Each structure stands twice: as structure tokens, then as C-alpha cells.
GROMACS .gro file of C-alpha atoms in nm:
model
  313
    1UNK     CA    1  -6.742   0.581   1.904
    2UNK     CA    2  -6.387   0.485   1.945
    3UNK     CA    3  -6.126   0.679   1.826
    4UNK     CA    4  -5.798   0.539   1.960
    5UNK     CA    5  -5.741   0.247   1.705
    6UNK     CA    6  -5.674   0.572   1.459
    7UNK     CA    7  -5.490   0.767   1.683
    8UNK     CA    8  -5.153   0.642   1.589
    9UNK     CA    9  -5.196   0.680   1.218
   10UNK     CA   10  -5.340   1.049   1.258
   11UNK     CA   11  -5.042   1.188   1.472
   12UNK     CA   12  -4.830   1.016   1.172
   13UNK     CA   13  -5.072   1.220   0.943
   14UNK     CA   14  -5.054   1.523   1.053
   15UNK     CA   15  -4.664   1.467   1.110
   16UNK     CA   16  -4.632   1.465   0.785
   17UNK     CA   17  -4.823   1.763   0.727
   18UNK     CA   18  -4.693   2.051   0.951
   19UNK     CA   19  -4.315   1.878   1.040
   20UNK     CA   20  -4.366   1.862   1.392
   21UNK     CA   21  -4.428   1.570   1.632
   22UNK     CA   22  -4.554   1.800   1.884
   23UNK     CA   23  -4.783   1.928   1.710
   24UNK     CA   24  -4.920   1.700   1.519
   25UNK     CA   25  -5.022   1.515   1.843
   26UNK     CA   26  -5.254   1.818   1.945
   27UNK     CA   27  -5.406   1.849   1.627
   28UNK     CA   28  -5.487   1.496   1.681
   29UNK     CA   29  -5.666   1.579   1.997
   30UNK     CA   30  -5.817   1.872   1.862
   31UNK     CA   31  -5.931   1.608   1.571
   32UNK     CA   32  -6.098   1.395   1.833
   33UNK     CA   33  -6.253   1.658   2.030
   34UNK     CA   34  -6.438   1.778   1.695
   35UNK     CA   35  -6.520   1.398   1.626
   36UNK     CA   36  -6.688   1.355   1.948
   37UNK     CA   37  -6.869   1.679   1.904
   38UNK     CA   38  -7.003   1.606   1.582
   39UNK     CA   39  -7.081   1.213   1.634
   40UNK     CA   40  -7.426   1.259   1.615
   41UNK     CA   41  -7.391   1.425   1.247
   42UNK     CA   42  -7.180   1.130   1.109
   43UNK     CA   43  -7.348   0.945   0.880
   44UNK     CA   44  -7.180   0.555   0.813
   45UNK     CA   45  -7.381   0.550   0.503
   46UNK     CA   46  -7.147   0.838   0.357
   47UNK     CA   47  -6.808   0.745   0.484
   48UNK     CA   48  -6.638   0.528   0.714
   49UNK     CA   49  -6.525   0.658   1.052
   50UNK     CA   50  -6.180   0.614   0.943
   51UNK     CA   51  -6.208   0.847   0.656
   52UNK     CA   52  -6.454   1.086   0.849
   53UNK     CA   53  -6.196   1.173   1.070
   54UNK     CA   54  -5.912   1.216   0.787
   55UNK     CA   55  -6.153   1.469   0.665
   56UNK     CA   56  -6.149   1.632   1.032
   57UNK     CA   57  -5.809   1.622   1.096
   58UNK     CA   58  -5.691   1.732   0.744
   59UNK     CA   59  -5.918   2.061   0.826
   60UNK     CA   60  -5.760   2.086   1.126
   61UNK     CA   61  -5.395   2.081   0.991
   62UNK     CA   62  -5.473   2.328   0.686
   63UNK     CA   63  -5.609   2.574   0.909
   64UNK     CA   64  -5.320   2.517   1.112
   65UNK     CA   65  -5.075   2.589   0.791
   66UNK     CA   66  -5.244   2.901   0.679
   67UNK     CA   67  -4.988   3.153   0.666
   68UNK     CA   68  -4.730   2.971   0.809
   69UNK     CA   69  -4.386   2.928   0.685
   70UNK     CA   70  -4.230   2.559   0.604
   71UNK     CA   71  -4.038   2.358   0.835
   72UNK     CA   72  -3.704   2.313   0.708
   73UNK     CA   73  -3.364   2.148   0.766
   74UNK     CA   74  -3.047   2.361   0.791
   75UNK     CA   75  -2.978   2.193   0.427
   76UNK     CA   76  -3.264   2.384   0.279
   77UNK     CA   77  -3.165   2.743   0.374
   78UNK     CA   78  -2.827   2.809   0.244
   79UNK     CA   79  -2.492   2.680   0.092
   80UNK     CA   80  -2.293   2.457   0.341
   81UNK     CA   81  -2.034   2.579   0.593
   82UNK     CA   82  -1.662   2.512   0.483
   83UNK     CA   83  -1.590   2.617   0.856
   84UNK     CA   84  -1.492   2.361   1.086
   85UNK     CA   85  -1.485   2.625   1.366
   86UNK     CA   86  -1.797   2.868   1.316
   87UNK     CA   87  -2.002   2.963   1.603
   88UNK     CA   88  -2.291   2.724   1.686
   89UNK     CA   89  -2.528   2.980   1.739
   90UNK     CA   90  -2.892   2.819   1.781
   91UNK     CA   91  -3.151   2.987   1.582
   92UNK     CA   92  -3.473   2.915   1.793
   93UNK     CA   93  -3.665   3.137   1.554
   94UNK     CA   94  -3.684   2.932   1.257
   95UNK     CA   95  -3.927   2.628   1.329
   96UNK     CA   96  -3.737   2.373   1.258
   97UNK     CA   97  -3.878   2.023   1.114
   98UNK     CA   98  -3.861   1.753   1.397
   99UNK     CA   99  -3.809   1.373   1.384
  100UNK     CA  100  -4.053   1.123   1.452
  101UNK     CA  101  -4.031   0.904   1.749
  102UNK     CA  102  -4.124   0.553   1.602
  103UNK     CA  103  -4.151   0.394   1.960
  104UNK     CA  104  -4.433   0.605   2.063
  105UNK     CA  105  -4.719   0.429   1.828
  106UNK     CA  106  -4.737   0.077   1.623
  107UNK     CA  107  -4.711   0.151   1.217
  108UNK     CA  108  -4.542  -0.084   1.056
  109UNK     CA  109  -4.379   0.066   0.742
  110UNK     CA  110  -4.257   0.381   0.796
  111UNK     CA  111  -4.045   0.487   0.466
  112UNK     CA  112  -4.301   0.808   0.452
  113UNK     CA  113  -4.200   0.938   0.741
  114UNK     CA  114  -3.788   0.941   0.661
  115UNK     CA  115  -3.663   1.319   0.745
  116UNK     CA  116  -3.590   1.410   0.344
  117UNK     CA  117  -3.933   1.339   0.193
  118UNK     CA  118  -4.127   1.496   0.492
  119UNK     CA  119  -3.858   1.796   0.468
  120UNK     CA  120  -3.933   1.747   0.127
  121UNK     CA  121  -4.318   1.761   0.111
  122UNK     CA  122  -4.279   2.052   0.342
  123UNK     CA  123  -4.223   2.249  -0.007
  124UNK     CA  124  -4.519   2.190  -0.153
  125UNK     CA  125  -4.851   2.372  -0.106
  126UNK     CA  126  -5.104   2.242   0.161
  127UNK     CA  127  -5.358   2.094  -0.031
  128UNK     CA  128  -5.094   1.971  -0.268
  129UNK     CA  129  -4.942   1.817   0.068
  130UNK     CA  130  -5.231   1.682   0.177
  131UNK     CA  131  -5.361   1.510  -0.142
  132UNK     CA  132  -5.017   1.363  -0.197
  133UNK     CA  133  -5.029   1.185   0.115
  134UNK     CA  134  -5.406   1.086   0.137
  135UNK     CA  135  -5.319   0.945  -0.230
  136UNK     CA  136  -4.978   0.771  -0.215
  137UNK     CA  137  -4.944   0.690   0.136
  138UNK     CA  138  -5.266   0.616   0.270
  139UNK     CA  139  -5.421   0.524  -0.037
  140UNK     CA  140  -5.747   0.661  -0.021
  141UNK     CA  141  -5.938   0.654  -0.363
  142UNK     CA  142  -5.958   1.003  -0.558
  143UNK     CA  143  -6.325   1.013  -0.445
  144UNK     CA  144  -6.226   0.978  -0.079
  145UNK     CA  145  -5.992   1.256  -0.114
  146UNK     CA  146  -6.197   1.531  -0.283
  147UNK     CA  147  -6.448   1.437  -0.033
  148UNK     CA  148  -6.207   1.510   0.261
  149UNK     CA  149  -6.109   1.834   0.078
  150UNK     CA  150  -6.462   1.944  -0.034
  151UNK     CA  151  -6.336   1.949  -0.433
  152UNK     CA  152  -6.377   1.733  -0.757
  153UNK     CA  153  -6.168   1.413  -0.858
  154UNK     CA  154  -6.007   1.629  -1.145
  155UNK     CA  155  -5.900   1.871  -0.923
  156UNK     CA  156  -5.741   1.596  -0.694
  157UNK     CA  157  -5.589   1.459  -0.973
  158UNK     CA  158  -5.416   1.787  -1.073
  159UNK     CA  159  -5.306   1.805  -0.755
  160UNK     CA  160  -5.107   1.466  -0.707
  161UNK     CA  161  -4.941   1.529  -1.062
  162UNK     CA  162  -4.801   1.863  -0.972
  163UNK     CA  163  -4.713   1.716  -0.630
  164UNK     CA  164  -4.568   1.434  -0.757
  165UNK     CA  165  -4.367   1.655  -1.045
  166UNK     CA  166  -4.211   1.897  -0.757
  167UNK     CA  167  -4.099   1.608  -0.544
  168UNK     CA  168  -3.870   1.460  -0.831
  169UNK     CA  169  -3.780   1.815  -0.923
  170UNK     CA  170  -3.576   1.835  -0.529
  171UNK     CA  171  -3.394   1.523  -0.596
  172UNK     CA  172  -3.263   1.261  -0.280
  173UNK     CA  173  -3.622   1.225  -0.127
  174UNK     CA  174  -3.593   0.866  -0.331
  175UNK     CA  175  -3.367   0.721  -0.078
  176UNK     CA  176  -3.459   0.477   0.164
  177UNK     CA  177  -3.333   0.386   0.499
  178UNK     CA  178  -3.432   0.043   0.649
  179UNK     CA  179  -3.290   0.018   1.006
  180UNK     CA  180  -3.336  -0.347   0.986
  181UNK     CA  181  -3.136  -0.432   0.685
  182UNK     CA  182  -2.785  -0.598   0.790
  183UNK     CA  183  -2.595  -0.360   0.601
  184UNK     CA  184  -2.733  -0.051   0.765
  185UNK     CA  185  -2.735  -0.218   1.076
  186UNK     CA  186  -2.309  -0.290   1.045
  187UNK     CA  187  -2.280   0.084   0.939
  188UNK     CA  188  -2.455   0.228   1.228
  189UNK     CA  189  -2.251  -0.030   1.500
  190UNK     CA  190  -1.927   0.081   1.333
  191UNK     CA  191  -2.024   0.423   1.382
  192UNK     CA  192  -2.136   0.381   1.710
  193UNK     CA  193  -1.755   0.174   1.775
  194UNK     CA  194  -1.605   0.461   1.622
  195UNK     CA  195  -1.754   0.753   1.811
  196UNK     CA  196  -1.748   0.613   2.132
  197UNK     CA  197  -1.341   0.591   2.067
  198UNK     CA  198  -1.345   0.940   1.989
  199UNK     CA  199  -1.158   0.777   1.654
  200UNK     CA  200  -1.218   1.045   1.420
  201UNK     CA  201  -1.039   0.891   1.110
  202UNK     CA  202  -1.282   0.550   1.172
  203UNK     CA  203  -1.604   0.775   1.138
  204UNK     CA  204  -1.462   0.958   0.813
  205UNK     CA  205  -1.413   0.606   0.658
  206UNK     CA  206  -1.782   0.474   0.693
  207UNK     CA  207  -1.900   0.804   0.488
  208UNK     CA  208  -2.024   0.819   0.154
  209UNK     CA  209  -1.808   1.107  -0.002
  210UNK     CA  210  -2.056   1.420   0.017
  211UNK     CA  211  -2.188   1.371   0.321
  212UNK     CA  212  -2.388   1.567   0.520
  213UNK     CA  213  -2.409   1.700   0.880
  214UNK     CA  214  -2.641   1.900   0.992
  215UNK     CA  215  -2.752   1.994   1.395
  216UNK     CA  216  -3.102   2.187   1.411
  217UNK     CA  217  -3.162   2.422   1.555
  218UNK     CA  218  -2.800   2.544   1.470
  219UNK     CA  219  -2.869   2.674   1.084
  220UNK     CA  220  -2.504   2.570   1.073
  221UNK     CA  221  -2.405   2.268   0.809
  222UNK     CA  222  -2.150   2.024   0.651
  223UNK     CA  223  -2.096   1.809   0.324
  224UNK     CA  224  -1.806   1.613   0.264
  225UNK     CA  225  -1.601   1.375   0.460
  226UNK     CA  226  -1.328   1.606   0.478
  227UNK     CA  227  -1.574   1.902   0.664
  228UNK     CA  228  -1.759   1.669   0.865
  229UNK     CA  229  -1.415   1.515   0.995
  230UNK     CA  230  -1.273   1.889   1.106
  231UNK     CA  231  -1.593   1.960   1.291
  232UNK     CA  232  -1.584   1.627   1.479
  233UNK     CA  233  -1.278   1.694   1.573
  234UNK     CA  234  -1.389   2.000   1.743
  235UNK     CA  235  -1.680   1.792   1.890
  236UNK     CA  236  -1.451   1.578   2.080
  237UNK     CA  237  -1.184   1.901   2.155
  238UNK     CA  238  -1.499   2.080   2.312
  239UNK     CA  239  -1.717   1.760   2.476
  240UNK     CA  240  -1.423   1.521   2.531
  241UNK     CA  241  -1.417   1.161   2.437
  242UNK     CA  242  -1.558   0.875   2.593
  243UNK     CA  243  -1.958   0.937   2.463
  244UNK     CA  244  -2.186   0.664   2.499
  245UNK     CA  245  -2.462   0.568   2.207
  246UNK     CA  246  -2.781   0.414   2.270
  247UNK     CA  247  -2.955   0.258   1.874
  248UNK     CA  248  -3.305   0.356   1.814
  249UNK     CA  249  -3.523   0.433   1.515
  250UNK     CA  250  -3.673   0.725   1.431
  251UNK     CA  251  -3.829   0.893   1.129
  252UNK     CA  252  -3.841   0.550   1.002
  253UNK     CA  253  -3.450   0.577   0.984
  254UNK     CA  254  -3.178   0.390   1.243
  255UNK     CA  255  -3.085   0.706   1.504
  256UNK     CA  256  -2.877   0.683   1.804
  257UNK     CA  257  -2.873   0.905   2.156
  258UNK     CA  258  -2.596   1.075   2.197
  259UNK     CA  259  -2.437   1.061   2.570
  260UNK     CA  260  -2.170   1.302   2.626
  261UNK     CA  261  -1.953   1.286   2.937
  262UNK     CA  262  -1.994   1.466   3.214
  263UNK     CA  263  -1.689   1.629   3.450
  264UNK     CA  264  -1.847   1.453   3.784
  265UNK     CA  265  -1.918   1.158   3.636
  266UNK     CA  266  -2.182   0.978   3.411
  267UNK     CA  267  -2.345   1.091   3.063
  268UNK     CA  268  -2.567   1.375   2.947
  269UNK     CA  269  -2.786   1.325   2.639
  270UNK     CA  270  -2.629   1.514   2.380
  271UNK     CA  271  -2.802   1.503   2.085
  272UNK     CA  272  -3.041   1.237   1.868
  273UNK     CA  273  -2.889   1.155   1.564
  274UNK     CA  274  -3.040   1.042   1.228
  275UNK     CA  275  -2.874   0.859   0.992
  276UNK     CA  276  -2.977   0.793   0.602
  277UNK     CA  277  -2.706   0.474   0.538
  278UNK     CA  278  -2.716   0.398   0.161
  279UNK     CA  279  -2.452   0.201   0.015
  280UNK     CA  280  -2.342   0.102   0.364
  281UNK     CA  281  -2.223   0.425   0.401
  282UNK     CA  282  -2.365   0.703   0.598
  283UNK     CA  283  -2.469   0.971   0.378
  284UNK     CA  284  -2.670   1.206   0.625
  285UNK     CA  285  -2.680   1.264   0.978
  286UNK     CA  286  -2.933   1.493   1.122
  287UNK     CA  287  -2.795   1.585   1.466
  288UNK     CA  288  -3.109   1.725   1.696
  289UNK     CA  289  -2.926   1.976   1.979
  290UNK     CA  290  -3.305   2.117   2.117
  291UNK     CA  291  -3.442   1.969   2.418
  292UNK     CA  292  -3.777   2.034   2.313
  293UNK     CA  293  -3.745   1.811   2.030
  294UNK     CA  294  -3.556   1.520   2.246
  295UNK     CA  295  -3.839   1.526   2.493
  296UNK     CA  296  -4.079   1.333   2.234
  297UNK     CA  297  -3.845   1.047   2.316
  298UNK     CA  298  -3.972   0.962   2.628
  299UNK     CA  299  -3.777   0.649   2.684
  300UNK     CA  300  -3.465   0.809   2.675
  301UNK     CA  301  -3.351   0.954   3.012
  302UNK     CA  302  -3.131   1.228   3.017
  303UNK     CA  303  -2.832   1.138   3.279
  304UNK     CA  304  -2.727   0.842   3.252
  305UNK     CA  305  -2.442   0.622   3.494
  306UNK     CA  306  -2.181   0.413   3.313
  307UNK     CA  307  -2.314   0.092   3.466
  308UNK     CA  308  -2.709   0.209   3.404
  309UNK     CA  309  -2.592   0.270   3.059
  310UNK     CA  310  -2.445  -0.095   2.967
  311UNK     CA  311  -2.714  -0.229   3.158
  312UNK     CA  312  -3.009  -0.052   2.985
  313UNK     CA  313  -2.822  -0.118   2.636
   0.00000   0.00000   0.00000
């Protein structure tokens, strides 16, 4: 048997399930290695091998999510910070959702995988998590899915209603971010223009009005242009100006590397941003600080010369 032809679409499963990229890319191995120990037990009469190992590594990821806490955004744990000057104090305990790194596999659409709807789905009970994205996004049929889950077609059924219920109950996980649209692609060049001026006024102008900022693993956030103006302003007091950008996707949303000067010479990756645009206007930006989470992005080095830089963008 050969596995890799689903190997792209798993990771992206289980991303979606547990919130993490590095994770979800060794449940997919641990999927695999159960696959291959089992081929002689799979039966093509009962299920494709596509489905057969949905049903493996959907076992494997609600095993992995027994017990365990959600991965959240700083959004979802507390009332926003009117503070342009609080301490950005990492919280390495909470495990903080990550951000897909599209580059890594070939999968065409990628709307499910946008930061608020996985945050979002994050909520919602295993199973109900599971169903909900075996159902809407991958469209497997009812059967399929109690099948994978070892229940009945009514109880699958339940299960996508409530799920489906509790998602429009949290609002915003509607919104859609296509990278490739010429609006969002204006927004995210102006942005890019106006950070790498250090202009501060420019970026509060291509804002929607309640904005957010928010930089995992600080628990620390913004909304509002007027907030997320005072703490770039301490950005550039603290980093200086001159930053570089480099455009990518991720998450299924546009995203940009963050270069921050360095007092030698050159740029340091920063931070990887992630922007929902809507209206041409940015209305989120999800500002990963953790190395850990960076690392994913494997085609982004970390120093970076001024000439390398123009040259590689």
C-alpha cells in the first residue's frame, strides 16, 4: 500500500483537530505506522483506503485529545488590553493554537483551515470536532462517518447539528480570507509599504475600526485602531524601524515574515503575521513571537542580508 498521496490531507486533518501543525504531522506518522501494521486486516470490500485511514487517524487524534485542554488564541481568554505599554510576558504554558504552513503540502482550497474557525472548532467536543469536519469539509457520507467513529447515522447526525449550532453561536468564524483576491492582495502590500516605513499613522488607516492584534504566546491583546496604533508605536520605539516583510500564505490566509533589524547589520525574523483582510481592511492580525511555531516554515531563514532579502523577494 501507498500512503503518501493522503499524507497531505491527513496532517490538514488532524490540524484541524488538535490546533497544532506539529503535531498533527506525528499523528500522521503514527496513522501510517498503524496502517502498515494492520494492512493485512483491511478489507477494500468494506471501505476504501482513503477512508480506512480517516478512521485510523481520527482514533489517533481523539486519544490524543482525551483530557486535554483547547488550543486557544489570546482573544479567547480574556477582555483586551487597553495598555499600549504592558509587559510582554510569554506564557509558554498555555498551548497555544498554531498556524498552518500552506507551502509545506498541495490542497487547493484552504478556507477550513483560516485561524478563527480552527480556533473556533477548538470549542467544541472531540467527536463533535471530528464529525463536523469529516461531514462539511471532507464530505464523507453520514455512513462513512459513524463507521470511522464506531456509532449510528443518527448519532452522527446529532452531532453535526449541535456542532454546527455552537459554531454560529461564537460569531466571526464566517469570514473568509482569500490571499489571491486583488483587494486583499493591495491591503496586505500597503501594509507591508507602511511597516517597512515605520509609518505608524499609514498602518492605522488600512484597519477596519475594531481591529485586533494579538502575538501568541504573549496572552497579551488589542482591538481598535487607536490600541493597536499605541502598541506599534512601541514596536518600532523598542525594535527600530527599517523591518523588512517577506508575503506568504498561511492558514489559508495572506501572512507576512517579519524581519526586524539587527544592530550589526541585516534582519532577524521577528514574527509571522496573519492577516484576516475583509472589506480591504485588515481586521485581524495574529502575530506568532515562538520559534517553535516559526520553525514549521521551513523556507523562511532566520537572518537575512539586505541584498539576500530583495533578492529572495
Amino acid at each position: 500500500m501507498d500512503f503518501e498521496p493522503y499524507r497531505g490531507e491527513l496532517v490538514a486533518y488532524c490540524y484541524r483537530m488538535v490546533g497544532s501543525f506539529h503535531e498533527a504531522e506525528d499523528l500522521v506518522q503514527e496513522t501510517v505506522l498503524r496502517a502498515w501494521k494492520a494492512r493485512d486486516r483491511y478489507d477494500p470490500g468494506r471501505a476504501s483506503v482513503r477512508t480506512w485511514l480517516y478512521r485510523i487517524a481520527t482514533n489517533a487524534c481523539l486519544t490524543a485529545l482525551e483530557g486535554r485542554a483547547r488550543r486557544p488564541l489570546p482573544s479567547g481568554l480574556g477582555a483586551p488590553s487597553d495598555d499600549p505599554e504592558a509587559p510582554l510576558k510569554p506564557a509558554f504554558d498555555i498551548p497555544w493554537l498554531q498556524p498552518f504552513p500552506d507551502a509545506r503540502f498541495d490542497l487547493g482550497a484552504r478556507t477550513d483551515l483560516r485561524l478563527a474557525l480552527v480556533a473556533a472548532m477548538q470549542v467544541l467536543p472531540p467527536r463533535q470536532r471530528a464529525v463536523l469536519v469529516l461531514r462539511e469539509v471532507l464530505e464523507f457520507s453520514a455512513a462513512e462517518v459513524a463507521t470511522q467513529l464506531g456509532t449510528t447515522v443518527a448519532a452522527v447526525n446529532s452531532a453535526l447539528q449541535r456542532a454546527r449550532a455552537a459554531l454560529m453561536d461564537m460569531g466571526e468564524v464566517d469570514e473568509v480570507t482569500e490571499p489571491d483576491d486583488p483587494k486583499v492582495r493591495a491591503a496586505i502590500q500597503r501594509y507591508v509599504r507602511a511597516f517597512e516605513a515605520g509609518d505608524v499613522g499609514a498602518l492605522v488607516r488600512l484597519l477596519a475600526d475594531d481591529a485586533v492584534l494579538e502575538m501568541p504566546p504573549v496572552p497579551l491583546w488589542y482591538r481598535g485602531r487607536h490600541d493597536y496604533g499605541l502598541f506599534m508605536r512601541r514596536v518600532f520605539a523598542m525594535r527600530g524601524t527599517g523591518w523588512k516583510m517577506r508575503q506568504l500564505t498561511a492558514s489559508g490566509q495572506p501572512a507576512l515574515a517579519a524581519y526586524a533589524p539587527e544592530p550589526g547589520g541585516g534582519h532577524r525574523l521577528h514574527t509571522l503575521q496573519v492577516f484576516t483582510v475583509t472589506g480591504g481592511q485588515v481586521a485581524r492580525n495574529v502575530a506568532f513571537a515562538d520559534p517553535r511555531v516559526v520553525e514549521a516554515f521551513d523556507d523562511l531563514p532566520q537572518r537575512i542580508s539586505f541584498h539576500e532579502f530583495d533578492a529572495a523577494r
